[in-house]
PDB file of N, CA and C in Angstrom:
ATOM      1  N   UNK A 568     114.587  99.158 105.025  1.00 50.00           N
ATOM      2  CA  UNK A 568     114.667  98.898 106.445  1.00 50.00           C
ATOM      3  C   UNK A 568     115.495  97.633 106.650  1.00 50.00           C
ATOM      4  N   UNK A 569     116.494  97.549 107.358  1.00 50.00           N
ATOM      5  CA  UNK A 569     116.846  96.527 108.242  1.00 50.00           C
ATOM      6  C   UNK A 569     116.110  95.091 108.802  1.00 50.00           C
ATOM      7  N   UNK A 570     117.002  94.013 108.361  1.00 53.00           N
ATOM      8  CA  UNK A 570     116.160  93.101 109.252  1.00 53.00           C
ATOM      9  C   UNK A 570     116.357  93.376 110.927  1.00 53.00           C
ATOM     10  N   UNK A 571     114.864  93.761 111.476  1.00 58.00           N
ATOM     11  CA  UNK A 571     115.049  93.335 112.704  1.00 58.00           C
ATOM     12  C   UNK A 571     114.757  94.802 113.253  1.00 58.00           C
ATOM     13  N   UNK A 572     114.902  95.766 112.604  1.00 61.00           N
ATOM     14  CA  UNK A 572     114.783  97.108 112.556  1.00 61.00           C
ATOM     15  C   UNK A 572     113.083  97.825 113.071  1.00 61.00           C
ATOM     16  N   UNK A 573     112.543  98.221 113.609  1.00 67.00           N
ATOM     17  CA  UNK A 573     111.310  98.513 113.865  1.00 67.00           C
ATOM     18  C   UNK A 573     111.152 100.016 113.322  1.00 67.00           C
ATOM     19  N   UNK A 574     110.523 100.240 112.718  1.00 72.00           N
ATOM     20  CA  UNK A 574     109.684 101.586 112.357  1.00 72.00           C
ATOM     21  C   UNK A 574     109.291 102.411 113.524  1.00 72.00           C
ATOM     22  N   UNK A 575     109.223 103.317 113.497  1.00 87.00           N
ATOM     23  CA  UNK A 575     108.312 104.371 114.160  1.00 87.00           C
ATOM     24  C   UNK A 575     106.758 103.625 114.741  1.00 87.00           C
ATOM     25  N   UNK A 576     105.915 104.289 115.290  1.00 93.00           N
ATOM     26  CA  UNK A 576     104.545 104.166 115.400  1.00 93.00           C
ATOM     27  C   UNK A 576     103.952 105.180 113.797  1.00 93.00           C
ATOM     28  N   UNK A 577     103.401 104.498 112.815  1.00 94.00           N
ATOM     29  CA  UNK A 577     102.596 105.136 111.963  1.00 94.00           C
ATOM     30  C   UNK A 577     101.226 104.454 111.784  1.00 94.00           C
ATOM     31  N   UNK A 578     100.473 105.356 110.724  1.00 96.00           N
ATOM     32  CA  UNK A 578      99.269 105.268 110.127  1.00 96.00           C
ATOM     33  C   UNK A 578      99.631 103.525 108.924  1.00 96.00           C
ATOM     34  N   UNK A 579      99.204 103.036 109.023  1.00 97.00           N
ATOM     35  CA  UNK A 579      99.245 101.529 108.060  1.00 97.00           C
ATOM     36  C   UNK A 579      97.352 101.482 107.416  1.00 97.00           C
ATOM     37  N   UNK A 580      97.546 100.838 106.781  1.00 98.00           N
ATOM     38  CA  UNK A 580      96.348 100.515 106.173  1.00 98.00           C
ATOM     39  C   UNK A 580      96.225  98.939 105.921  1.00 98.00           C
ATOM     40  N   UNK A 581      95.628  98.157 106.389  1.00 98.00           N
ATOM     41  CA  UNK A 581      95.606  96.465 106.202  1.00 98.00           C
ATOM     42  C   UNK A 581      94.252  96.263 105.125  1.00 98.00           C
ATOM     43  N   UNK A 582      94.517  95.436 104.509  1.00 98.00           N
ATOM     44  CA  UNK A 582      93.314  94.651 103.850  1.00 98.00           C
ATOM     45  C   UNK A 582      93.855  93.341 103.795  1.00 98.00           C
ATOM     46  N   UNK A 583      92.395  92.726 104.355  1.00 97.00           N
ATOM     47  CA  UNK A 583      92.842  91.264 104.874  1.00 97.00           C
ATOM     48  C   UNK A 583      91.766  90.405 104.323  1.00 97.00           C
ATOM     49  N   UNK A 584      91.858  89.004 104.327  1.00 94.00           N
ATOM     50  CA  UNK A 584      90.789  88.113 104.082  1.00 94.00           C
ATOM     51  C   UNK A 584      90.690  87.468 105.727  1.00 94.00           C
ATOM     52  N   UNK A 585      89.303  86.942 105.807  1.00 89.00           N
ATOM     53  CA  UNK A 585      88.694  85.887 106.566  1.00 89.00           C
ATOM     54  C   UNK A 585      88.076  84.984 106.031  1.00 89.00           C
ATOM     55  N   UNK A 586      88.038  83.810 106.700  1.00 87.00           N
ATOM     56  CA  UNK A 586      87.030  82.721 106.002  1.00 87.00           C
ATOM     57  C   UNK A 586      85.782  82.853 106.825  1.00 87.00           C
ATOM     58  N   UNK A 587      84.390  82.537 106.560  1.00 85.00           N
ATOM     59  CA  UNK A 587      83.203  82.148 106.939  1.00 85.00           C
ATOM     60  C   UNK A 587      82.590  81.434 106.745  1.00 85.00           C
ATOM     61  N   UNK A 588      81.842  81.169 107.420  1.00 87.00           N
ATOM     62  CA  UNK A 588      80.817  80.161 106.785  1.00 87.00           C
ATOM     63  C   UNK A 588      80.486  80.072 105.363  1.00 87.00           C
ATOM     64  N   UNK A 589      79.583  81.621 104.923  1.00 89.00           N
ATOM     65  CA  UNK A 589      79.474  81.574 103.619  1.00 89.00           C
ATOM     66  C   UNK A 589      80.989  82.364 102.493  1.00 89.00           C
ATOM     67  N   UNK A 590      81.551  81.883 102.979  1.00 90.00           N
ATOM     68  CA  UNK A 590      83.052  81.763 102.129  1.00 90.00           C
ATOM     69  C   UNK A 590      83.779  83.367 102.433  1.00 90.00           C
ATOM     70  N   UNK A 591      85.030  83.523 102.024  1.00 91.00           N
ATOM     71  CA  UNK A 591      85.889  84.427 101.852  1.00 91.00           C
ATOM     72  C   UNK A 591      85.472  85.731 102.048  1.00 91.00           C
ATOM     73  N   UNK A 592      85.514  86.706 103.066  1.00 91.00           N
ATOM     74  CA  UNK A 592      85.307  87.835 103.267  1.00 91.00           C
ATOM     75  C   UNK A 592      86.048  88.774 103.491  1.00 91.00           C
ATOM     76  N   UNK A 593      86.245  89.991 102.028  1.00 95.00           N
ATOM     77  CA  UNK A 593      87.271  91.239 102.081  1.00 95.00           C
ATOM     78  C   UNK A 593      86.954  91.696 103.197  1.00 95.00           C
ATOM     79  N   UNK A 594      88.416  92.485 104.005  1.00 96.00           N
ATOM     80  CA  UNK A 594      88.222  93.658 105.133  1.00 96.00           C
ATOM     81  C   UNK A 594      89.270  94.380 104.588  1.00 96.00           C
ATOM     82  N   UNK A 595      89.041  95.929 105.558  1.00 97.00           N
ATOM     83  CA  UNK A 595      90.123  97.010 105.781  1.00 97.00           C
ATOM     84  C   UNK A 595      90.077  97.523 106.886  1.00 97.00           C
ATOM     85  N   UNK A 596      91.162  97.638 107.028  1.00 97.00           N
ATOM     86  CA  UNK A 596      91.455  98.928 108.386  1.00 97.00           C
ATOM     87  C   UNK A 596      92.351  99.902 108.276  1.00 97.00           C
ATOM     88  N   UNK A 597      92.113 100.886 108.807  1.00 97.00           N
ATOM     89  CA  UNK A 597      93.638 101.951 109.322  1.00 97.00           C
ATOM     90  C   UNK A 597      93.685 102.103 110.391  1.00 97.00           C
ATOM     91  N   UNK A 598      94.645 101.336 110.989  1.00 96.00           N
ATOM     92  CA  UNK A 598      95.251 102.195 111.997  1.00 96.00           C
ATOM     93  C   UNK A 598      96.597 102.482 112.659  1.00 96.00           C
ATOM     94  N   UNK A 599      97.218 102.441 113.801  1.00 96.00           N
ATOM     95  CA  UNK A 599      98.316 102.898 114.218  1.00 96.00           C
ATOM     96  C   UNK A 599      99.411 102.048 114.411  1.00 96.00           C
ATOM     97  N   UNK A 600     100.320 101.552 113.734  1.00 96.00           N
ATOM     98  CA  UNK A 600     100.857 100.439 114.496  1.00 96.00           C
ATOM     99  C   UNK A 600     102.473 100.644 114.293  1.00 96.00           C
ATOM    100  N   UNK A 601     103.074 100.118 114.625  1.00 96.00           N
ATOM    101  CA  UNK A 601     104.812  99.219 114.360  1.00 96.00           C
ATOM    102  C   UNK A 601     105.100  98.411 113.766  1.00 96.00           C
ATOM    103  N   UNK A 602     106.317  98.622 112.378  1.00 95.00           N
ATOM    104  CA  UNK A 602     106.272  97.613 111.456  1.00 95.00           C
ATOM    105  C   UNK A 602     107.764  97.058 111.878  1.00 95.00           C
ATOM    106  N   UNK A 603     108.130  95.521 111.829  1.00 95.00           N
ATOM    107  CA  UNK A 603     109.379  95.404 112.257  1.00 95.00           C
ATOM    108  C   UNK A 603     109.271  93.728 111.605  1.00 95.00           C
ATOM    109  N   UNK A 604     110.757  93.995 110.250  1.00 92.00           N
ATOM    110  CA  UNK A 604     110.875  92.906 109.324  1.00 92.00           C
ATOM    111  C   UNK A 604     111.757  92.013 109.907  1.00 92.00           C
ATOM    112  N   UNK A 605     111.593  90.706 109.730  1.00 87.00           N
ATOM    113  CA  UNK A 605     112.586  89.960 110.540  1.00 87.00           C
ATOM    114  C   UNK A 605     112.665  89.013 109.590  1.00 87.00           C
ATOM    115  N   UNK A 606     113.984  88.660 108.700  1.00 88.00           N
ATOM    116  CA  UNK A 606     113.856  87.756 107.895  1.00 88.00           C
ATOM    117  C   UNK A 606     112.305  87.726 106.907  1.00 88.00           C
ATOM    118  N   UNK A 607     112.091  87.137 106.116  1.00 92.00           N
ATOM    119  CA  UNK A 607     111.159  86.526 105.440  1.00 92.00           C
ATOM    120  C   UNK A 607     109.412  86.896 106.094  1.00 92.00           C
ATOM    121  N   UNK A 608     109.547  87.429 107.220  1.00 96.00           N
ATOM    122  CA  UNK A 608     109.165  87.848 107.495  1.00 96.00           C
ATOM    123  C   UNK A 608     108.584  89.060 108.605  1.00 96.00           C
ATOM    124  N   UNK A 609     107.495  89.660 108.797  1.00 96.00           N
ATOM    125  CA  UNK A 609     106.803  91.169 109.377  1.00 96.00           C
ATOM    126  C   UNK A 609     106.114  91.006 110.600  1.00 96.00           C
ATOM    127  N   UNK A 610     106.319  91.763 111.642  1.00 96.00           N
ATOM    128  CA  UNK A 610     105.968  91.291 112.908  1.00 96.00           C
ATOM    129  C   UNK A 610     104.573  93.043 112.682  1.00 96.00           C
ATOM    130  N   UNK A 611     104.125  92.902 113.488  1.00 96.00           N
ATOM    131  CA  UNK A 611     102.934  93.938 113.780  1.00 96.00           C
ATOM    132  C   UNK A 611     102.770  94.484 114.816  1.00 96.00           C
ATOM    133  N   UNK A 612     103.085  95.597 115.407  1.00 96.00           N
ATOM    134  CA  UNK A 612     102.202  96.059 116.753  1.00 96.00           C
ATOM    135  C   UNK A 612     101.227  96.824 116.909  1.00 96.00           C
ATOM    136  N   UNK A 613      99.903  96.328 117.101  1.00 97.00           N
ATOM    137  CA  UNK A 613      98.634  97.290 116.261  1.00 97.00           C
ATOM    138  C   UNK A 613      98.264  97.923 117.559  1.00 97.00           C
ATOM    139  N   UNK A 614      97.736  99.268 117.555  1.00 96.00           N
ATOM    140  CA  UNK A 614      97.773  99.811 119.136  1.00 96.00           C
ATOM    141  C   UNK A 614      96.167 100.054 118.850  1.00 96.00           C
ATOM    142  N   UNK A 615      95.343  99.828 119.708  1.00 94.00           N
ATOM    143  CA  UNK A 615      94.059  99.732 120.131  1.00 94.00           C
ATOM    144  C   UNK A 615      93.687 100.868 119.895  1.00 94.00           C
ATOM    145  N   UNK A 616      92.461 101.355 118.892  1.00 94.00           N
ATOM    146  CA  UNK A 616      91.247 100.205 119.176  1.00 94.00           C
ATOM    147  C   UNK A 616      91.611  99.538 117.458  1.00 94.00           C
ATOM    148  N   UNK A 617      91.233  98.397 117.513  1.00 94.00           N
ATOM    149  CA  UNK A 617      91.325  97.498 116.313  1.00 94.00           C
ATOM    150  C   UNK A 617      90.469  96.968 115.785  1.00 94.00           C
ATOM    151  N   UNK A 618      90.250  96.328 114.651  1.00 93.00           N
ATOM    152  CA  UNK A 618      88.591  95.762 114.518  1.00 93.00           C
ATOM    153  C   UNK A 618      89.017  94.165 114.807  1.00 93.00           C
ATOM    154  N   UNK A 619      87.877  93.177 115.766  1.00 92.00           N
ATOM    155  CA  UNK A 619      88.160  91.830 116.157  1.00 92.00           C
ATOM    156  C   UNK A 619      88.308  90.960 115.245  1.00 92.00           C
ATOM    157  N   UNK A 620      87.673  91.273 114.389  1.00 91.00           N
ATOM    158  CA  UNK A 620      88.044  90.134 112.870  1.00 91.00           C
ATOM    159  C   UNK A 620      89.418  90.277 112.103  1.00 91.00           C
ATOM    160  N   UNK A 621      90.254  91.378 112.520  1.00 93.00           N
ATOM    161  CA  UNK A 621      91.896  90.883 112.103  1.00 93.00           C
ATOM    162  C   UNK A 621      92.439  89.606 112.754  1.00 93.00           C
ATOM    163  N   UNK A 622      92.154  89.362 114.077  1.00 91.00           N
ATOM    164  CA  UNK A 622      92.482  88.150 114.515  1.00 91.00           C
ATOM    165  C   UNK A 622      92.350  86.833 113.753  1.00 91.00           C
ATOM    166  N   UNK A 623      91.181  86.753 113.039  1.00 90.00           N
ATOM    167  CA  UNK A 623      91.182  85.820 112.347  1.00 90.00           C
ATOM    168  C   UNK A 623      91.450  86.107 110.777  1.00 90.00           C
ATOM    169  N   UNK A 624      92.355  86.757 110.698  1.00 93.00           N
ATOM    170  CA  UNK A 624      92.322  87.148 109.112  1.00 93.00           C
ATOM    171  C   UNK A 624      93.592  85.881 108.539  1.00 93.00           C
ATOM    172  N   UNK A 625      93.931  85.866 107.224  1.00 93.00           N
ATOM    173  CA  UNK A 625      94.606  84.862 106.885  1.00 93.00           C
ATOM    174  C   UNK A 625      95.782  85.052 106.061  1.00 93.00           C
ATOM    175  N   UNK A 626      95.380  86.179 105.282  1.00 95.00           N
ATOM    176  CA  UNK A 626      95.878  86.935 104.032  1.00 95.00           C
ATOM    177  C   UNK A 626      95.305  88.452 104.493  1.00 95.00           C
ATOM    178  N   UNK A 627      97.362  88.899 104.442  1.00 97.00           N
ATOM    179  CA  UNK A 627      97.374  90.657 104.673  1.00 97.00           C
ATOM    180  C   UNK A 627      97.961  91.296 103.477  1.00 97.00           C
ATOM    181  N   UNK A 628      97.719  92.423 103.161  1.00 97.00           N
ATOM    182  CA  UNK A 628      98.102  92.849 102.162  1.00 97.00           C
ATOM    183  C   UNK A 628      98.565  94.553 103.244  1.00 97.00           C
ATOM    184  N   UNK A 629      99.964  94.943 103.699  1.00 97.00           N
ATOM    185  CA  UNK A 629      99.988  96.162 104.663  1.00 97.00           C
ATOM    186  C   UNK A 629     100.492  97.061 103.993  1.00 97.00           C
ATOM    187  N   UNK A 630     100.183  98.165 103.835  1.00 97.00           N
ATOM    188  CA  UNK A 630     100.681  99.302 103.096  1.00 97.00           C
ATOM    189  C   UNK A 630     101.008 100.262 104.371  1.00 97.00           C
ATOM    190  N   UNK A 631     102.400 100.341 104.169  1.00 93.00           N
ATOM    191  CA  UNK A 631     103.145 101.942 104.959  1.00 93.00           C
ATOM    192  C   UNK A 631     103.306 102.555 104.459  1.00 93.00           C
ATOM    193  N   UNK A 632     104.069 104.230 105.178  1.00 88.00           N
ATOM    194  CA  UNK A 632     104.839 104.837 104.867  1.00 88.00           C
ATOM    195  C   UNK A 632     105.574 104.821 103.793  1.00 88.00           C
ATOM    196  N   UNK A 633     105.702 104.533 102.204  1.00 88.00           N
ATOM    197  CA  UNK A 633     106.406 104.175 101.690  1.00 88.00           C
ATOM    198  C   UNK A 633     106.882 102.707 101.077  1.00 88.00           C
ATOM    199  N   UNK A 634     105.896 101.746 101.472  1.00 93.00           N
ATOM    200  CA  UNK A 634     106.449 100.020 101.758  1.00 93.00           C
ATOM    201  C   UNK A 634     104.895  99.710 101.240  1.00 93.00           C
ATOM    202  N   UNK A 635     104.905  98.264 100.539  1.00 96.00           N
ATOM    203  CA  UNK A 635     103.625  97.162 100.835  1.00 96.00           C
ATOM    204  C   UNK A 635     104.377  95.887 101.099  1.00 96.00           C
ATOM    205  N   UNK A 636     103.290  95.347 102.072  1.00 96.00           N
ATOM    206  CA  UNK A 636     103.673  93.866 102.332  1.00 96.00           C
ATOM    207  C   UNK A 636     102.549  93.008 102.183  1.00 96.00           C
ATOM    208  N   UNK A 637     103.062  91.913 101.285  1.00 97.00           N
ATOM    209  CA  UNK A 637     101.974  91.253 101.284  1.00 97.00           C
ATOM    210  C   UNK A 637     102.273  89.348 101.715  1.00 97.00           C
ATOM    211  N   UNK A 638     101.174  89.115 102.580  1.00 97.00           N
ATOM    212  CA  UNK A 638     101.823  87.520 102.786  1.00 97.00           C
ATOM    213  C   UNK A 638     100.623  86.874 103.838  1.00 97.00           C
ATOM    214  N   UNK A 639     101.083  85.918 104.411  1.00 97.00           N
ATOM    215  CA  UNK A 639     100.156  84.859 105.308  1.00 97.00           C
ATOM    216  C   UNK A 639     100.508  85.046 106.999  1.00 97.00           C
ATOM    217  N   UNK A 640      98.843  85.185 107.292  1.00 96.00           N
ATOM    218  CA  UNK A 640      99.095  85.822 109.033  1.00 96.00           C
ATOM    219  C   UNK A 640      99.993  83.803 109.340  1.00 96.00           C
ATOM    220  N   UNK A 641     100.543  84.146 110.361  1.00 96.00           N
ATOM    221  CA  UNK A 641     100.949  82.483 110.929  1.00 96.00           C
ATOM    222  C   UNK A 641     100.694  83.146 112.739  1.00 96.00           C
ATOM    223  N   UNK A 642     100.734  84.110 112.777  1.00 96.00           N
ATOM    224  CA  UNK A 642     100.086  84.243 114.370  1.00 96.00           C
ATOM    225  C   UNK A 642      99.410  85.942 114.769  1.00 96.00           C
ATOM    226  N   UNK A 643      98.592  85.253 115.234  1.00 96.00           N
ATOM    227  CA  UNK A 643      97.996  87.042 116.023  1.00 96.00           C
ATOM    228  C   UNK A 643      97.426  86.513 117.442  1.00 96.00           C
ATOM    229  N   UNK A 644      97.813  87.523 118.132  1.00 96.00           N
ATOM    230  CA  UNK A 644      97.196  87.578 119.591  1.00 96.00           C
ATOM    231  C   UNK A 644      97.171  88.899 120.095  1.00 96.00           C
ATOM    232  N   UNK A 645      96.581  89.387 121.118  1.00 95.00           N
ATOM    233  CA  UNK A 645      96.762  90.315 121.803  1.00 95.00           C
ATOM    234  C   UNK A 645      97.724  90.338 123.098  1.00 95.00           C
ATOM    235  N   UNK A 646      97.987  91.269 123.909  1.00 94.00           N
ATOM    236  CA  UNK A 646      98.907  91.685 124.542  1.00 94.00           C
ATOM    237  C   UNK A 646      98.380  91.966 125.879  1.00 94.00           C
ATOM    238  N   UNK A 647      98.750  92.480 127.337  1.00 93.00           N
ATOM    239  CA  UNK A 647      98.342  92.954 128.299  1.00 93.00           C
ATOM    240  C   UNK A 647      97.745  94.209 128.331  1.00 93.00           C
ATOM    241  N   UNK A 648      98.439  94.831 127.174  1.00 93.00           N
ATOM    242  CA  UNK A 648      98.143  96.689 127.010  1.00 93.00           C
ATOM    243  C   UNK A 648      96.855  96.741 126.221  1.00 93.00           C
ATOM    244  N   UNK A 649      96.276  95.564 124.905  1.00 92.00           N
ATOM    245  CA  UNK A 649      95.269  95.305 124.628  1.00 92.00           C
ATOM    246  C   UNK A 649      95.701  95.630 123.247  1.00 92.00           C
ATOM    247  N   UNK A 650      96.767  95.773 122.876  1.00 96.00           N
ATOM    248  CA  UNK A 650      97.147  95.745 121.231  1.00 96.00           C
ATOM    249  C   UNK A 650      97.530  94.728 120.502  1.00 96.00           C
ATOM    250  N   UNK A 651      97.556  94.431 119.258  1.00 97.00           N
ATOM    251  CA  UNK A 651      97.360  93.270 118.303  1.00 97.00           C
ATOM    252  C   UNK A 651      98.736  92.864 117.738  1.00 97.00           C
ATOM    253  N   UNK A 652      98.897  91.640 118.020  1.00 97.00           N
ATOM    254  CA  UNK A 652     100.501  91.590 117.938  1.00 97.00           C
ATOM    255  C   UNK A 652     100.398  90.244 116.587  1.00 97.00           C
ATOM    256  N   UNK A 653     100.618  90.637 115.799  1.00 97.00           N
ATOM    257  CA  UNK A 653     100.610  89.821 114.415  1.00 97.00           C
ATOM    258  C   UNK A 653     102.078  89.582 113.794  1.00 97.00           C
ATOM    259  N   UNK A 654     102.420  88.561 113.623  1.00 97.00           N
ATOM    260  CA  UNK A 654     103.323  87.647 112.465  1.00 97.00           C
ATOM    261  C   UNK A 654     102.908  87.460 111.410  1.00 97.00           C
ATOM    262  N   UNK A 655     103.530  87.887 110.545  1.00 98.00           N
ATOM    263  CA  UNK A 655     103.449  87.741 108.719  1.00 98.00           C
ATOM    264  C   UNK A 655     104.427  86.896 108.386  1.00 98.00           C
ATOM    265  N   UNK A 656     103.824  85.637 107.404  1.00 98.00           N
ATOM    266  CA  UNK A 656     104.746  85.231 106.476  1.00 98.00           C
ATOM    267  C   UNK A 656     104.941  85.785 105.169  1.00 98.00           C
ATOM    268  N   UNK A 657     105.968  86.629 104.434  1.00 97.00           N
ATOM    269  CA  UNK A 657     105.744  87.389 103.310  1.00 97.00           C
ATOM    270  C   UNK A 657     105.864  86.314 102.161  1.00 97.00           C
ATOM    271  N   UNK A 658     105.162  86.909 101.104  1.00 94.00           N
ATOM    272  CA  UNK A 658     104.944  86.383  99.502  1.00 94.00           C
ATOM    273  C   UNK A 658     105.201  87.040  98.880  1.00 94.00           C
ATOM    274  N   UNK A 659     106.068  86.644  97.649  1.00 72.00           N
ATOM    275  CA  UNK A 659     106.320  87.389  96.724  1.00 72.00           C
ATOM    276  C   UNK A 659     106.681  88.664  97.072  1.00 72.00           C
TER     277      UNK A 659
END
């Protein structure tokens, strides 16, 4: 893919970390989103419904269509439409 290039809407699969109180907690999800690489790093458009603890996740590991990405959230928020709009810094 292209820098800057956006994917289709597909099926993704995330596994992410959070921190807690009592320390480091694995997650997963699947669901629907938009992958679009921009330089060094992966922008996200996650389309609702989502689970609320990606927001605070820290470390993504995203598997597409064909692709894994793995690296450090540096922003997530939501949107007006109510979907999850995440920045990746990639690693390795």
């Amino acid at each position: 893919m292209h820098a800057g290039a956006a994917t289709p809407l597909q099926r993704v699969k995330i596994d992410y970390l959070q921190d807690t109180l009592l320390g480091v907690n694995p997650l997963s999800c699947e669901c629907m989103a938009k992958v679009m690489e921009a330089g060094a790093g992966v922008s996200l458009q996650i389309l609702s419904p989502w689970p609320e603890q990606l927001l605070k996740a820290h470390t993504v590991q995203i598997k597409t269509e064909g692709r894994t990405y793995h690296g450090v959230v540096v922003d997530a928020g939501k949107n007006n439409a109510n979907e999850l709009l995440v920045t990746i810094k990639l690693q390795g």
